[in-house]
Amino acid sequence: MGPVPVARLLAQVTRPLMGRVQAAAARLALDWPGIVGPALAAVTAPERLSGGKDGRVLTIRATGPVALELQHLAPQLIERINAHAGPGFVTRLRFVQAARGLADPPAPAPPRRPPPPEAAARVETALADLPEGPLRDALARLGRAIASR
């Protein structure tokens, strides 16, 4: 025995829970940037796979006016997706325009408050023996940031 890859364990656990199509859809979502490229992956995401053996429809969520552009690229996208997932895996694409970006913008950082005077003095005392320079400046900024929390 030895270490077992997590992917193998995960597949053993999830296979009974999901059918092959759902597992392939999950794999598609994970590999999306490699399938469509980083530029399209930044503004699109696979949302749902529906249909049966006659043909599956992949719903792709897109931001802004990209959905219209993707309609023109649909044959190439289907070709790329099927090259990745297997021949005939997807027969049609459906595009849904997202109201906002795919990822919520990060929350703004809370405003920094200055450290208490005694904490700032402790930082300066601790760094007194260090020579002037970028290392001392970086350590002083770090000390002040820690002291202000």
mmCIF file of N, CA and C in Angstrom:
data_model
loop_
_atom_site.group_PDB
_atom_site.id
_atom_site.type_symbol
_atom_site.label_atom_id
_atom_site.label_comp_id
_atom_site.label_asym_id
_atom_site.label_seq_id
_atom_site.Cartn_x
_atom_site.Cartn_y
_atom_site.Cartn_z
ATOM 1 N N MET A 1 0.855 -1.189 0.000
ATOM 2 C CA MET A 1 0.000 0.000 0.000
ATOM 3 C C MET A 1 0.886 1.232 0.000
ATOM 4 N N GLY A 2 0.312 2.310 -0.133
ATOM 5 C CA GLY A 2 1.002 3.585 -0.153
ATOM 6 C C GLY A 2 -0.031 4.675 -0.282
ATOM 7 N N PRO A 3 0.422 5.850 -0.556
ATOM 8 C CA PRO A 3 -0.530 6.947 -0.728
ATOM 9 C C PRO A 3 -1.456 6.673 -1.916
ATOM 10 N N VAL A 4 -2.698 7.004 -1.743
ATOM 11 C CA VAL A 4 -3.690 6.823 -2.801
ATOM 12 C C VAL A 4 -4.081 8.210 -3.305
ATOM 13 N N PRO A 5 -4.068 8.408 -4.626
ATOM 14 C CA PRO A 5 -4.466 9.724 -5.142
ATOM 15 C C PRO A 5 -5.891 10.074 -4.730
ATOM 16 N N VAL A 6 -6.077 11.312 -4.336
ATOM 17 C CA VAL A 6 -7.392 11.778 -3.897
ATOM 18 C C VAL A 6 -8.406 11.628 -5.025
ATOM 19 N N ALA A 7 -7.974 11.847 -6.268
ATOM 20 C CA ALA A 7 -8.895 11.744 -7.402
ATOM 21 C C ALA A 7 -9.502 10.335 -7.488
ATOM 22 N N ARG A 8 -8.706 9.322 -7.193
ATOM 23 C CA ARG A 8 -9.221 7.954 -7.245
ATOM 24 C C ARG A 8 -10.254 7.730 -6.141
ATOM 25 N N LEU A 9 -9.960 8.226 -4.942
ATOM 26 C CA LEU A 9 -10.905 8.075 -3.840
ATOM 27 C C LEU A 9 -12.186 8.850 -4.103
ATOM 28 N N LEU A 10 -12.032 10.064 -4.618
ATOM 29 C CA LEU A 10 -13.189 10.896 -4.905
ATOM 30 C C LEU A 10 -14.076 10.243 -5.953
ATOM 31 N N ALA A 11 -13.472 9.663 -6.981
ATOM 32 C CA ALA A 11 -14.257 8.990 -8.015
ATOM 33 C C ALA A 11 -15.031 7.806 -7.430
ATOM 34 N N GLN A 12 -14.420 7.057 -6.530
ATOM 35 C CA GLN A 12 -15.092 5.908 -5.923
ATOM 36 C C GLN A 12 -16.276 6.349 -5.078
ATOM 37 N N VAL A 13 -16.149 7.498 -4.436
ATOM 38 C CA VAL A 13 -17.218 7.991 -3.571
ATOM 39 C C VAL A 13 -18.343 8.608 -4.387
ATOM 40 N N THR A 14 -17.995 9.372 -5.408
ATOM 41 C CA THR A 14 -19.023 10.110 -6.148
ATOM 42 C C THR A 14 -19.700 9.298 -7.238
ATOM 43 N N ARG A 15 -19.070 8.254 -7.744
ATOM 44 C CA ARG A 15 -19.660 7.484 -8.843
ATOM 45 C C ARG A 15 -21.041 6.941 -8.497
ATOM 46 N N PRO A 16 -21.250 6.364 -7.308
ATOM 47 C CA PRO A 16 -22.597 5.884 -7.003
ATOM 48 C C PRO A 16 -23.609 7.017 -6.851
ATOM 49 N N LEU A 17 -23.138 8.208 -6.477
ATOM 50 C CA LEU A 17 -24.046 9.322 -6.246
ATOM 51 C C LEU A 17 -24.466 10.012 -7.537
ATOM 52 N N MET A 18 -23.592 10.007 -8.515
ATOM 53 C CA MET A 18 -23.876 10.720 -9.760
ATOM 54 C C MET A 18 -23.781 9.753 -10.924
ATOM 55 N N GLY A 19 -24.590 10.001 -11.913
ATOM 56 C CA GLY A 19 -24.490 9.227 -13.139
ATOM 57 C C GLY A 19 -23.283 9.678 -13.933
ATOM 58 N N ARG A 20 -23.035 9.003 -15.021
ATOM 59 C CA ARG A 20 -21.883 9.348 -15.846
ATOM 60 C C ARG A 20 -22.002 10.754 -16.423
ATOM 61 N N VAL A 21 -23.207 11.135 -16.792
ATOM 62 C CA VAL A 21 -23.389 12.455 -17.399
ATOM 63 C C VAL A 21 -23.068 13.549 -16.391
ATOM 64 N N GLN A 22 -23.543 13.420 -15.162
ATOM 65 C CA GLN A 22 -23.256 14.440 -14.164
ATOM 66 C C GLN A 22 -21.763 14.489 -13.837
ATOM 67 N N ALA A 23 -21.133 13.328 -13.794
ATOM 68 C CA ALA A 23 -19.697 13.296 -13.530
ATOM 69 C C ALA A 23 -18.945 13.974 -14.674
ATOM 70 N N ALA A 24 -19.394 13.724 -15.900
ATOM 71 C CA ALA A 24 -18.757 14.370 -17.050
ATOM 72 C C ALA A 24 -18.993 15.873 -17.024
ATOM 73 N N ALA A 25 -20.178 16.290 -16.587
ATOM 74 C CA ALA A 25 -20.463 17.719 -16.483
ATOM 75 C C ALA A 25 -19.575 18.366 -15.425
ATOM 76 N N ALA A 26 -19.360 17.684 -14.323
ATOM 77 C CA ALA A 26 -18.469 18.208 -13.283
ATOM 78 C C ALA A 26 -17.044 18.300 -13.810
ATOM 79 N N ARG A 27 -16.616 17.280 -14.536
ATOM 80 C CA ARG A 27 -15.274 17.292 -15.126
ATOM 81 C C ARG A 27 -15.146 18.444 -16.131
ATOM 82 N N LEU A 28 -16.220 18.664 -16.875
ATOM 83 C CA LEU A 28 -16.244 19.751 -17.849
ATOM 84 C C LEU A 28 -16.069 21.103 -17.147
ATOM 85 N N ALA A 29 -16.756 21.272 -16.026
ATOM 86 C CA ALA A 29 -16.644 22.521 -15.273
ATOM 87 C C ALA A 29 -15.223 22.710 -14.737
ATOM 88 N N LEU A 30 -14.612 21.640 -14.274
ATOM 89 C CA LEU A 30 -13.248 21.740 -13.747
ATOM 90 C C LEU A 30 -12.238 22.059 -14.844
ATOM 91 N N ASP A 31 -12.441 21.475 -16.012
ATOM 92 C CA ASP A 31 -11.491 21.648 -17.112
ATOM 93 C C ASP A 31 -11.852 22.800 -18.042
ATOM 94 N N TRP A 32 -12.872 23.570 -17.705
ATOM 95 C CA TRP A 32 -13.385 24.616 -18.590
ATOM 96 C C TRP A 32 -12.303 25.566 -19.117
ATOM 97 N N PRO A 33 -11.409 26.095 -18.276
ATOM 98 C CA PRO A 33 -10.389 27.006 -18.812
ATOM 99 C C PRO A 33 -9.496 26.343 -19.866
ATOM 100 N N GLY A 34 -9.205 25.071 -19.699
ATOM 101 C CA GLY A 34 -8.383 24.373 -20.680
ATOM 102 C C GLY A 34 -9.122 24.078 -21.968
ATOM 103 N N ILE A 35 -10.437 23.985 -21.893
ATOM 104 C CA ILE A 35 -11.239 23.673 -23.079
ATOM 105 C C ILE A 35 -11.459 24.920 -23.928
ATOM 106 N N VAL A 36 -11.886 25.999 -23.310
ATOM 107 C CA VAL A 36 -12.242 27.201 -24.068
ATOM 108 C C VAL A 36 -11.150 28.259 -24.064
ATOM 109 N N GLY A 37 -10.137 28.093 -23.240
ATOM 110 C CA GLY A 37 -9.069 29.081 -23.160
ATOM 111 C C GLY A 37 -9.326 30.063 -22.029
ATOM 112 N N PRO A 38 -8.276 30.704 -21.542
ATOM 113 C CA PRO A 38 -8.413 31.591 -20.385
ATOM 114 C C PRO A 38 -9.285 32.816 -20.649
ATOM 115 N N ALA A 39 -9.259 33.343 -21.869
ATOM 116 C CA ALA A 39 -10.044 34.550 -22.153
ATOM 117 C C ALA A 39 -11.538 34.260 -22.063
ATOM 118 N N LEU A 40 -11.992 33.173 -22.681
ATOM 119 C CA LEU A 40 -13.414 32.835 -22.612
ATOM 120 C C LEU A 40 -13.796 32.304 -21.233
ATOM 121 N N ALA A 41 -12.891 31.603 -20.582
ATOM 122 C CA ALA A 41 -13.198 31.061 -19.252
ATOM 123 C C ALA A 41 -13.429 32.180 -18.244
ATOM 124 N N ALA A 42 -12.827 33.344 -18.475
ATOM 125 C CA ALA A 42 -12.998 34.465 -17.555
ATOM 126 C C ALA A 42 -14.400 35.052 -17.626
ATOM 127 N N VAL A 43 -15.091 34.857 -18.751
ATOM 128 C CA VAL A 43 -16.411 35.467 -18.923
ATOM 129 C C VAL A 43 -17.516 34.447 -19.157
ATOM 130 N N THR A 44 -17.195 33.151 -19.074
ATOM 131 C CA THR A 44 -18.204 32.106 -19.264
ATOM 132 C C THR A 44 -18.034 31.018 -18.223
ATOM 133 N N ALA A 45 -19.083 30.212 -18.056
ATOM 134 C CA ALA A 45 -19.018 29.049 -17.173
ATOM 135 C C ALA A 45 -20.099 28.066 -17.602
ATOM 136 N N PRO A 46 -19.780 26.765 -17.635
ATOM 137 C CA PRO A 46 -20.823 25.789 -17.935
ATOM 138 C C PRO A 46 -21.793 25.740 -16.762
ATOM 139 N N GLU A 47 -23.077 25.777 -17.067
ATOM 140 C CA GLU A 47 -24.063 25.860 -15.998
ATOM 141 C C GLU A 47 -24.850 24.563 -15.813
ATOM 142 N N ARG A 48 -25.307 23.968 -16.931
ATOM 143 C CA ARG A 48 -26.151 22.778 -16.798
ATOM 144 C C ARG A 48 -26.026 21.945 -18.063
ATOM 145 N N LEU A 49 -26.085 20.635 -17.882
ATOM 146 C CA LEU A 49 -26.082 19.701 -18.990
ATOM 147 C C LEU A 49 -27.412 18.973 -18.959
ATOM 148 N N SER A 50 -28.169 19.052 -20.044
ATOM 149 C CA SER A 50 -29.480 18.402 -20.072
ATOM 150 C C SER A 50 -29.612 17.608 -21.358
ATOM 151 N N GLY A 51 -30.623 16.772 -21.405
ATOM 152 C CA GLY A 51 -30.857 15.950 -22.589
ATOM 153 C C GLY A 51 -30.460 14.514 -22.333
ATOM 154 N N GLY A 52 -30.589 13.731 -23.371
ATOM 155 C CA GLY A 52 -30.301 12.304 -23.227
ATOM 156 C C GLY A 52 -29.388 11.817 -24.317
ATOM 157 N N LYS A 53 -29.595 10.553 -24.703
ATOM 158 C CA LYS A 53 -28.710 9.926 -25.671
ATOM 159 C C LYS A 53 -28.820 10.553 -27.055
ATOM 160 N N ASP A 54 -29.997 11.104 -27.420
ATOM 161 C CA ASP A 54 -30.159 11.700 -28.751
ATOM 162 C C ASP A 54 -29.293 12.942 -28.906
ATOM 163 N N GLY A 55 -29.074 13.631 -27.826
ATOM 164 C CA GLY A 55 -28.253 14.837 -27.889
ATOM 165 C C GLY A 55 -28.360 15.608 -26.598
ATOM 166 N N ARG A 56 -27.241 16.026 -26.130
ATOM 167 C CA ARG A 56 -27.214 16.797 -24.892
ATOM 168 C C ARG A 56 -27.055 18.271 -25.209
ATOM 169 N N VAL A 57 -27.663 19.084 -24.367
ATOM 170 C CA VAL A 57 -27.577 20.536 -24.498
ATOM 171 C C VAL A 57 -26.784 21.051 -23.303
ATOM 172 N N LEU A 58 -25.740 21.796 -23.586
ATOM 173 C CA LEU A 58 -24.940 22.409 -22.534
ATOM 174 C C LEU A 58 -25.345 23.867 -22.431
ATOM 175 N N THR A 59 -25.782 24.261 -21.239
ATOM 176 C CA THR A 59 -26.126 25.653 -20.982
ATOM 177 C C THR A 59 -24.880 26.343 -20.458
ATOM 178 N N ILE A 60 -24.519 27.440 -21.110
ATOM 179 C CA ILE A 60 -23.322 28.194 -20.741
ATOM 180 C C ILE A 60 -23.757 29.585 -20.294
ATOM 181 N N ARG A 61 -23.319 29.964 -19.107
ATOM 182 C CA ARG A 61 -23.594 31.301 -18.578
ATOM 183 C C ARG A 61 -22.481 32.228 -19.047
ATOM 184 N N ALA A 62 -22.862 33.379 -19.564
ATOM 185 C CA ALA A 62 -21.879 34.333 -20.072
ATOM 186 C C ALA A 62 -22.198 35.727 -19.553
ATOM 187 N N THR A 63 -21.159 36.512 -19.381
ATOM 188 C CA THR A 63 -21.357 37.878 -18.896
ATOM 189 C C THR A 63 -21.517 38.829 -20.066
ATOM 190 N N GLY A 64 -22.315 39.850 -19.853
ATOM 191 C CA GLY A 64 -22.463 40.931 -20.815
ATOM 192 C C GLY A 64 -22.798 40.470 -22.220
ATOM 193 N N PRO A 65 -22.252 41.159 -23.210
ATOM 194 C CA PRO A 65 -22.561 40.858 -24.603
ATOM 195 C C PRO A 65 -21.812 39.645 -25.153
ATOM 196 N N VAL A 66 -21.089 38.943 -24.309
ATOM 197 C CA VAL A 66 -20.321 37.784 -24.760
ATOM 198 C C VAL A 66 -21.241 36.676 -25.268
ATOM 199 N N ALA A 67 -22.443 36.579 -24.714
ATOM 200 C CA ALA A 67 -23.373 35.525 -25.136
ATOM 201 C C ALA A 67 -23.660 35.613 -26.625
ATOM 202 N N LEU A 68 -23.814 36.807 -27.145
ATOM 203 C CA LEU A 68 -24.078 36.982 -28.573
ATOM 204 C C LEU A 68 -22.877 36.527 -29.397
ATOM 205 N N GLU A 69 -21.699 36.883 -28.959
ATOM 206 C CA GLU A 69 -20.487 36.470 -29.661
ATOM 207 C C GLU A 69 -20.324 34.952 -29.632
ATOM 208 N N LEU A 70 -20.675 34.339 -28.504
ATOM 209 C CA LEU A 70 -20.544 32.888 -28.376
ATOM 210 C C LEU A 70 -21.468 32.140 -29.331
ATOM 211 N N GLN A 71 -22.601 32.725 -29.664
ATOM 212 C CA GLN A 71 -23.499 32.069 -30.614
ATOM 213 C C GLN A 71 -22.795 31.880 -31.954
ATOM 214 N N HIS A 72 -21.954 32.804 -32.320
ATOM 215 C CA HIS A 72 -21.206 32.678 -33.566
ATOM 216 C C HIS A 72 -20.078 31.654 -33.447
ATOM 217 N N LEU A 73 -19.598 31.458 -32.233
ATOM 218 C CA LEU A 73 -18.509 30.498 -31.997
ATOM 219 C C LEU A 73 -19.018 29.108 -31.626
ATOM 220 N N ALA A 74 -20.328 28.906 -31.597
ATOM 221 C CA ALA A 74 -20.915 27.645 -31.119
ATOM 222 C C ALA A 74 -20.339 26.410 -31.806
ATOM 223 N N PRO A 75 -20.199 26.367 -33.136
ATOM 224 C CA PRO A 75 -19.650 25.146 -33.753
ATOM 225 C C PRO A 75 -18.240 24.820 -33.258
ATOM 226 N N GLN A 76 -17.396 25.847 -33.098
ATOM 227 C CA GLN A 76 -16.037 25.603 -32.607
ATOM 228 C C GLN A 76 -16.058 25.160 -31.147
ATOM 229 N N LEU A 77 -16.943 25.760 -30.346
ATOM 230 C CA LEU A 77 -17.036 25.368 -28.938
ATOM 231 C C LEU A 77 -17.509 23.927 -28.801
ATOM 232 N N ILE A 78 -18.520 23.551 -29.579
ATOM 233 C CA ILE A 78 -19.005 22.165 -29.533
ATOM 234 C C ILE A 78 -17.882 21.206 -29.911
ATOM 235 N N GLU A 79 -17.106 21.581 -30.918
ATOM 236 C CA GLU A 79 -15.990 20.738 -31.342
ATOM 237 C C GLU A 79 -14.960 20.587 -30.224
ATOM 238 N N ARG A 80 -14.631 21.689 -29.564
ATOM 239 C CA ARG A 80 -13.656 21.634 -28.456
ATOM 240 C C ARG A 80 -14.180 20.805 -27.293
ATOM 241 N N ILE A 81 -15.456 21.010 -26.956
ATOM 242 C CA ILE A 81 -16.050 20.276 -25.830
ATOM 243 C C ILE A 81 -16.076 18.780 -26.135
ATOM 244 N N ASN A 82 -16.482 18.421 -27.347
ATOM 245 C CA ASN A 82 -16.549 17.010 -27.718
ATOM 246 C C ASN A 82 -15.163 16.389 -27.846
ATOM 247 N N ALA A 83 -14.177 17.183 -28.232
ATOM 248 C CA ALA A 83 -12.805 16.665 -28.259
ATOM 249 C C ALA A 83 -12.343 16.331 -26.845
ATOM 250 N N HIS A 84 -12.842 17.071 -25.879
ATOM 251 C CA HIS A 84 -12.460 16.841 -24.480
ATOM 252 C C HIS A 84 -13.283 15.723 -23.830
ATOM 253 N N ALA A 85 -14.606 15.758 -24.043
ATOM 254 C CA ALA A 85 -15.503 14.838 -23.323
ATOM 255 C C ALA A 85 -15.855 13.583 -24.111
ATOM 256 N N GLY A 86 -15.633 13.582 -25.395
ATOM 257 C CA GLY A 86 -15.952 12.426 -26.214
ATOM 258 C C GLY A 86 -16.862 12.812 -27.360
ATOM 259 N N PRO A 87 -16.782 12.066 -28.465
ATOM 260 C CA PRO A 87 -17.563 12.395 -29.655
ATOM 261 C C PRO A 87 -19.064 12.402 -29.372
ATOM 262 N N GLY A 88 -19.734 13.430 -29.828
ATOM 263 C CA GLY A 88 -21.179 13.523 -29.673
ATOM 264 C C GLY A 88 -21.652 13.796 -28.260
ATOM 265 N N PHE A 89 -20.766 14.173 -27.363
ATOM 266 C CA PHE A 89 -21.160 14.411 -25.973
ATOM 267 C C PHE A 89 -22.154 15.555 -25.886
ATOM 268 N N VAL A 90 -21.882 16.631 -26.607
ATOM 269 C CA VAL A 90 -22.778 17.791 -26.646
ATOM 270 C C VAL A 90 -23.167 18.015 -28.100
ATOM 271 N N THR A 91 -24.463 18.184 -28.342
ATOM 272 C CA THR A 91 -24.918 18.440 -29.709
ATOM 273 C C THR A 91 -25.359 19.885 -29.908
ATOM 274 N N ARG A 92 -25.669 20.563 -28.807
ATOM 275 C CA ARG A 92 -26.173 21.925 -28.924
ATOM 276 C C ARG A 92 -25.749 22.727 -27.702
ATOM 277 N N LEU A 93 -25.576 24.014 -27.898
ATOM 278 C CA LEU A 93 -25.250 24.909 -26.797
ATOM 279 C C LEU A 93 -26.394 25.889 -26.606
ATOM 280 N N ARG A 94 -26.628 26.239 -25.374
ATOM 281 C CA ARG A 94 -27.620 27.254 -25.028
ATOM 282 C C ARG A 94 -26.889 28.281 -24.184
ATOM 283 N N PHE A 95 -27.084 29.543 -24.499
ATOM 284 C CA PHE A 95 -26.364 30.599 -23.794
ATOM 285 C C PHE A 95 -27.324 31.405 -22.941
ATOM 286 N N VAL A 96 -26.904 31.663 -21.721
ATOM 287 C CA VAL A 96 -27.678 32.458 -20.781
ATOM 288 C C VAL A 96 -26.813 33.631 -20.383
ATOM 289 N N GLN A 97 -27.378 34.815 -20.466
ATOM 290 C CA GLN A 97 -26.618 36.006 -20.114
ATOM 291 C C GLN A 97 -26.714 36.242 -18.616
ATOM 292 N N ALA A 98 -25.571 36.336 -17.984
ATOM 293 C CA ALA A 98 -25.519 36.590 -16.544
ATOM 294 C C ALA A 98 -25.802 38.067 -16.300
ATOM 295 N N ALA A 99 -26.538 38.340 -15.232
ATOM 296 C CA ALA A 99 -26.867 39.729 -14.905
ATOM 297 C C ALA A 99 -25.619 40.513 -14.516
ATOM 298 N N ARG A 100 -24.711 39.852 -13.792
ATOM 299 C CA ARG A 100 -23.466 40.489 -13.360
ATOM 300 C C ARG A 100 -22.325 39.561 -13.717
ATOM 301 N N GLY A 101 -21.148 39.899 -13.245
ATOM 302 C CA GLY A 101 -19.974 39.074 -13.502
ATOM 303 C C GLY A 101 -20.132 37.678 -12.924
ATOM 304 N N LEU A 102 -19.320 36.761 -13.403
ATOM 305 C CA LEU A 102 -19.400 35.377 -12.945
ATOM 306 C C LEU A 102 -18.957 35.241 -11.501
ATOM 307 N N ALA A 103 -17.984 35.998 -11.134
ATOM 308 C CA ALA A 103 -17.508 35.945 -9.748
ATOM 309 C C ALA A 103 -17.860 37.267 -9.078
ATOM 310 N N ASP A 104 -18.346 37.183 -7.872
ATOM 311 C CA ASP A 104 -18.637 38.413 -7.144
ATOM 312 C C ASP A 104 -17.338 39.164 -6.911
ATOM 313 N N PRO A 105 -17.380 40.478 -7.019
ATOM 314 C CA PRO A 105 -16.154 41.230 -6.770
ATOM 315 C C PRO A 105 -15.723 41.035 -5.319
ATOM 316 N N PRO A 106 -14.423 41.037 -5.078
ATOM 317 C CA PRO A 106 -13.961 40.851 -3.705
ATOM 318 C C PRO A 106 -14.428 41.998 -2.818
ATOM 319 N N ALA A 107 -14.685 41.661 -1.580
ATOM 320 C CA ALA A 107 -15.114 42.674 -0.614
ATOM 321 C C ALA A 107 -13.965 43.647 -0.383
ATOM 322 N N PRO A 108 -14.268 44.921 -0.270
ATOM 323 C CA PRO A 108 -13.189 45.875 -0.029
ATOM 324 C C PRO A 108 -12.565 45.622 1.344
ATOM 325 N N ALA A 109 -11.279 45.850 1.417
ATOM 326 C CA ALA A 109 -10.572 45.660 2.679
ATOM 327 C C ALA A 109 -11.040 46.721 3.667
ATOM 328 N N PRO A 110 -11.193 46.332 4.930
ATOM 329 C CA PRO A 110 -11.595 47.331 5.919
ATOM 330 C C PRO A 110 -10.503 48.381 6.056
ATOM 331 N N PRO A 111 -10.881 49.599 6.346
ATOM 332 C CA PRO A 111 -9.856 50.640 6.485
ATOM 333 C C PRO A 111 -8.924 50.315 7.650
ATOM 334 N N ARG A 112 -7.663 50.566 7.427
ATOM 335 C CA ARG A 112 -6.687 50.298 8.484
ATOM 336 C C ARG A 112 -6.694 51.434 9.482
ATOM 337 N N ARG A 113 -6.680 51.051 10.716
ATOM 338 C CA ARG A 113 -6.578 52.058 11.761
ATOM 339 C C ARG A 113 -5.132 52.079 12.239
ATOM 340 N N PRO A 114 -4.663 53.204 12.643
ATOM 341 C CA PRO A 114 -3.269 53.272 13.090
ATOM 342 C C PRO A 114 -3.104 52.478 14.388
ATOM 343 N N PRO A 115 -1.924 51.898 14.582
ATOM 344 C CA PRO A 115 -1.705 51.144 15.819
ATOM 345 C C PRO A 115 -1.687 52.089 17.010
ATOM 346 N N PRO A 116 -2.014 51.566 18.186
ATOM 347 C CA PRO A 116 -1.913 52.399 19.394
ATOM 348 C C PRO A 116 -0.467 52.891 19.550
ATOM 349 N N PRO A 117 -0.287 54.052 20.123
ATOM 350 C CA PRO A 117 1.071 54.619 20.243
ATOM 351 C C PRO A 117 2.056 53.691 20.954
ATOM 352 N N GLU A 118 1.584 52.998 21.985
ATOM 353 C CA GLU A 118 2.514 52.107 22.709
ATOM 354 C C GLU A 118 2.939 50.917 21.847
ATOM 355 N N ALA A 119 2.028 50.409 20.983
ATOM 356 C CA ALA A 119 2.374 49.300 20.092
ATOM 357 C C ALA A 119 3.357 49.774 19.024
ATOM 358 N N ALA A 120 3.143 50.970 18.481
ATOM 359 C CA ALA A 120 4.074 51.519 17.484
ATOM 360 C C ALA A 120 5.452 51.715 18.098
ATOM 361 N N ALA A 121 5.484 52.148 19.351
ATOM 362 C CA ALA A 121 6.772 52.337 20.040
ATOM 363 C C ALA A 121 7.478 50.996 20.231
ATOM 364 N N ARG A 122 6.724 49.938 20.560
ATOM 365 C CA ARG A 122 7.327 48.601 20.719
ATOM 366 C C ARG A 122 7.921 48.108 19.405
ATOM 367 N N VAL A 123 7.224 48.370 18.285
ATOM 368 C CA VAL A 123 7.737 47.963 16.976
ATOM 369 C C VAL A 123 9.050 48.689 16.695
ATOM 370 N N GLU A 124 9.089 49.991 16.916
ATOM 371 C CA GLU A 124 10.305 50.771 16.663
ATOM 372 C C GLU A 124 11.448 50.314 17.564
ATOM 373 N N THR A 125 11.146 49.989 18.820
ATOM 374 C CA THR A 125 12.176 49.512 19.750
ATOM 375 C C THR A 125 12.730 48.167 19.290
ATOM 376 N N ALA A 126 11.847 47.290 18.824
ATOM 377 C CA ALA A 126 12.286 45.965 18.377
ATOM 378 C C ALA A 126 13.168 46.061 17.132
ATOM 379 N N LEU A 127 12.970 47.076 16.318
ATOM 380 C CA LEU A 127 13.730 47.215 15.074
ATOM 381 C C LEU A 127 14.910 48.168 15.194
ATOM 382 N N ALA A 128 15.142 48.684 16.386
ATOM 383 C CA ALA A 128 16.187 49.706 16.570
ATOM 384 C C ALA A 128 17.567 49.209 16.166
ATOM 385 N N ASP A 129 17.869 47.926 16.370
ATOM 386 C CA ASP A 129 19.206 47.397 16.077
ATOM 387 C C ASP A 129 19.417 47.088 14.594
ATOM 388 N N LEU A 130 18.350 47.086 13.804
ATOM 389 C CA LEU A 130 18.488 46.778 12.375
ATOM 390 C C LEU A 130 18.964 48.007 11.610
ATOM 391 N N PRO A 131 19.829 47.802 10.608
ATOM 392 C CA PRO A 131 20.269 48.945 9.800
ATOM 393 C C PRO A 131 19.129 49.441 8.909
ATOM 394 N N GLU A 132 19.185 50.722 8.540
ATOM 395 C CA GLU A 132 18.189 51.302 7.644
ATOM 396 C C GLU A 132 18.214 50.544 6.321
ATOM 397 N N GLY A 133 17.047 50.369 5.708
ATOM 398 C CA GLY A 133 16.991 49.707 4.409
ATOM 399 C C GLY A 133 15.632 49.071 4.170
ATOM 400 N N PRO A 134 15.504 48.386 3.043
ATOM 401 C CA PRO A 134 14.202 47.821 2.681
ATOM 402 C C PRO A 134 13.714 46.736 3.642
ATOM 403 N N LEU A 135 14.627 45.949 4.208
ATOM 404 C CA LEU A 135 14.211 44.910 5.146
ATOM 405 C C LEU A 135 13.608 45.526 6.392
ATOM 406 N N ARG A 136 14.276 46.536 6.920
ATOM 407 C CA ARG A 136 13.767 47.196 8.127
ATOM 408 C C ARG A 136 12.420 47.861 7.843
ATOM 409 N N ASP A 137 12.290 48.490 6.678
ATOM 410 C CA ASP A 137 11.029 49.137 6.320
ATOM 411 C C ASP A 137 9.891 48.114 6.218
ATOM 412 N N ALA A 138 10.186 46.966 5.597
ATOM 413 C CA ALA A 138 9.169 45.923 5.453
ATOM 414 C C ALA A 138 8.764 45.362 6.808
ATOM 415 N N LEU A 139 9.744 45.143 7.676
ATOM 416 C CA LEU A 139 9.429 44.624 9.014
ATOM 417 C C LEU A 139 8.651 45.653 9.833
ATOM 418 N N ALA A 140 8.952 46.915 9.651
ATOM 419 C CA ALA A 140 8.225 47.963 10.368
ATOM 420 C C ALA A 140 6.765 47.997 9.900
ATOM 421 N N ARG A 141 6.543 47.908 8.581
ATOM 422 C CA ARG A 141 5.168 47.877 8.066
ATOM 423 C C ARG A 141 4.421 46.658 8.595
ATOM 424 N N LEU A 142 5.094 45.503 8.600
ATOM 425 C CA LEU A 142 4.466 44.280 9.119
ATOM 426 C C LEU A 142 4.136 44.446 10.583
ATOM 427 N N GLY A 143 5.053 44.951 11.365
ATOM 428 C CA GLY A 143 4.809 45.141 12.794
ATOM 429 C C GLY A 143 3.663 46.092 13.054
ATOM 430 N N ARG A 144 3.598 47.182 12.295
ATOM 431 C CA ARG A 144 2.490 48.126 12.465
ATOM 432 C C ARG A 144 1.162 47.499 12.066
ATOM 433 N N ALA A 145 1.170 46.698 10.995
ATOM 434 C CA ALA A 145 -0.078 46.049 10.551
ATOM 435 C C ALA A 145 -0.575 45.058 11.603
ATOM 436 N N ILE A 146 0.343 44.309 12.205
ATOM 437 C CA ILE A 146 -0.043 43.349 13.235
ATOM 438 C C ILE A 146 -0.536 44.081 14.485
ATOM 439 N N ALA A 147 0.163 45.142 14.835
ATOM 440 C CA ALA A 147 -0.205 45.900 16.042
ATOM 441 C C ALA A 147 -1.547 46.598 15.907
ATOM 442 N N SER A 148 -1.961 46.918 14.671
ATOM 443 C CA SER A 148 -3.216 47.646 14.496
ATOM 444 C C SER A 148 -4.430 46.726 14.464
ATOM 445 N N ARG A 149 -4.257 45.462 14.540
ATOM 446 C CA ARG A 149 -5.402 44.527 14.518
ATOM 447 C C ARG A 149 -6.002 44.346 15.869
#
